[in-house]
Steps between C-alpha positions, in 0.01 A plus 500: 500500500878450492604169350829311484529246218765231540570334164687175444555285193774237473529557122420870455615509139229246413211673675271719297216471755698592811681779309167640384349483847810661654473788250131540585581514872775756446254727317246512784530797740594400854664174391866414557643202313800292610613221268706248696697362206576851370627603843679182607536271199439144612704529820268394782753629754542851353190672639552839659278423797491856630397635157238230447348548844505879458314465168202369700478811717197717437333263255147372540525204265774264387457323166705193414519460122651178368445201273396175662828306500441127534184573700686726736673834544807589300830416674584870551161582646517207742849610610373859529221398737740282699746788547292820500210373709726461800413423860456827685415689179210310343403283798602420853561756776476847348459345155203681360642673190246326273201497735185652350652530152323332211665221303405448138654208312505537121622199304534377148472134404575332172220250548127553466258580780358149454845353572482689832169348607395199705420319174815612317843347470636635830170448687560826685355845453724805477372601843621165635840539331532844665407377849855561635475867402161530668626327815809722509291817463263398777786392727658848491167681531446603139163509327514245219317617188354271234792414268508599136610221267569521129481158336635384164768767523757326280478644153215734592393729215541878522123527549513251788796683656308826476204336675729369775643850541155660522385248761813558707470879474140476619606295804779746579256791478251333735532386856408140415 
């Protein structure tokens, strides 16, 4: 299975989890990694639309790897979806470039899994927080896979990071 991993982190120098997961992805055969901030800095207008759309050609699965940023996508990833998923390419007449591809969302969160529960502080599960990604995938005809969330990511130990990496590698190796 060919996989495209789109990585975004607004503060890449502070991210041991996303860096680790990006390195894991890059080591898996059949996986191409594109880090938005490495390619474009923080300029939400700088995307090379032709290159980004071409990167999706021939892949079976697209993985979006990012930290939950104020219970949402990162600014670069939101801008990426706004620009790259254009009318006529991702949806609309002739817009079927993403149809039948799988979408896997992989996120890190500083807070605990309990915080992301109906009883927790935000009274929302991670699945509920990621509803816009699910809706977007379904709207363009993608198959939305169960997300992979790594909680308590801030200050994670090396052992915890290794566990995150192993879980991510297992998901990349499988079709679910």
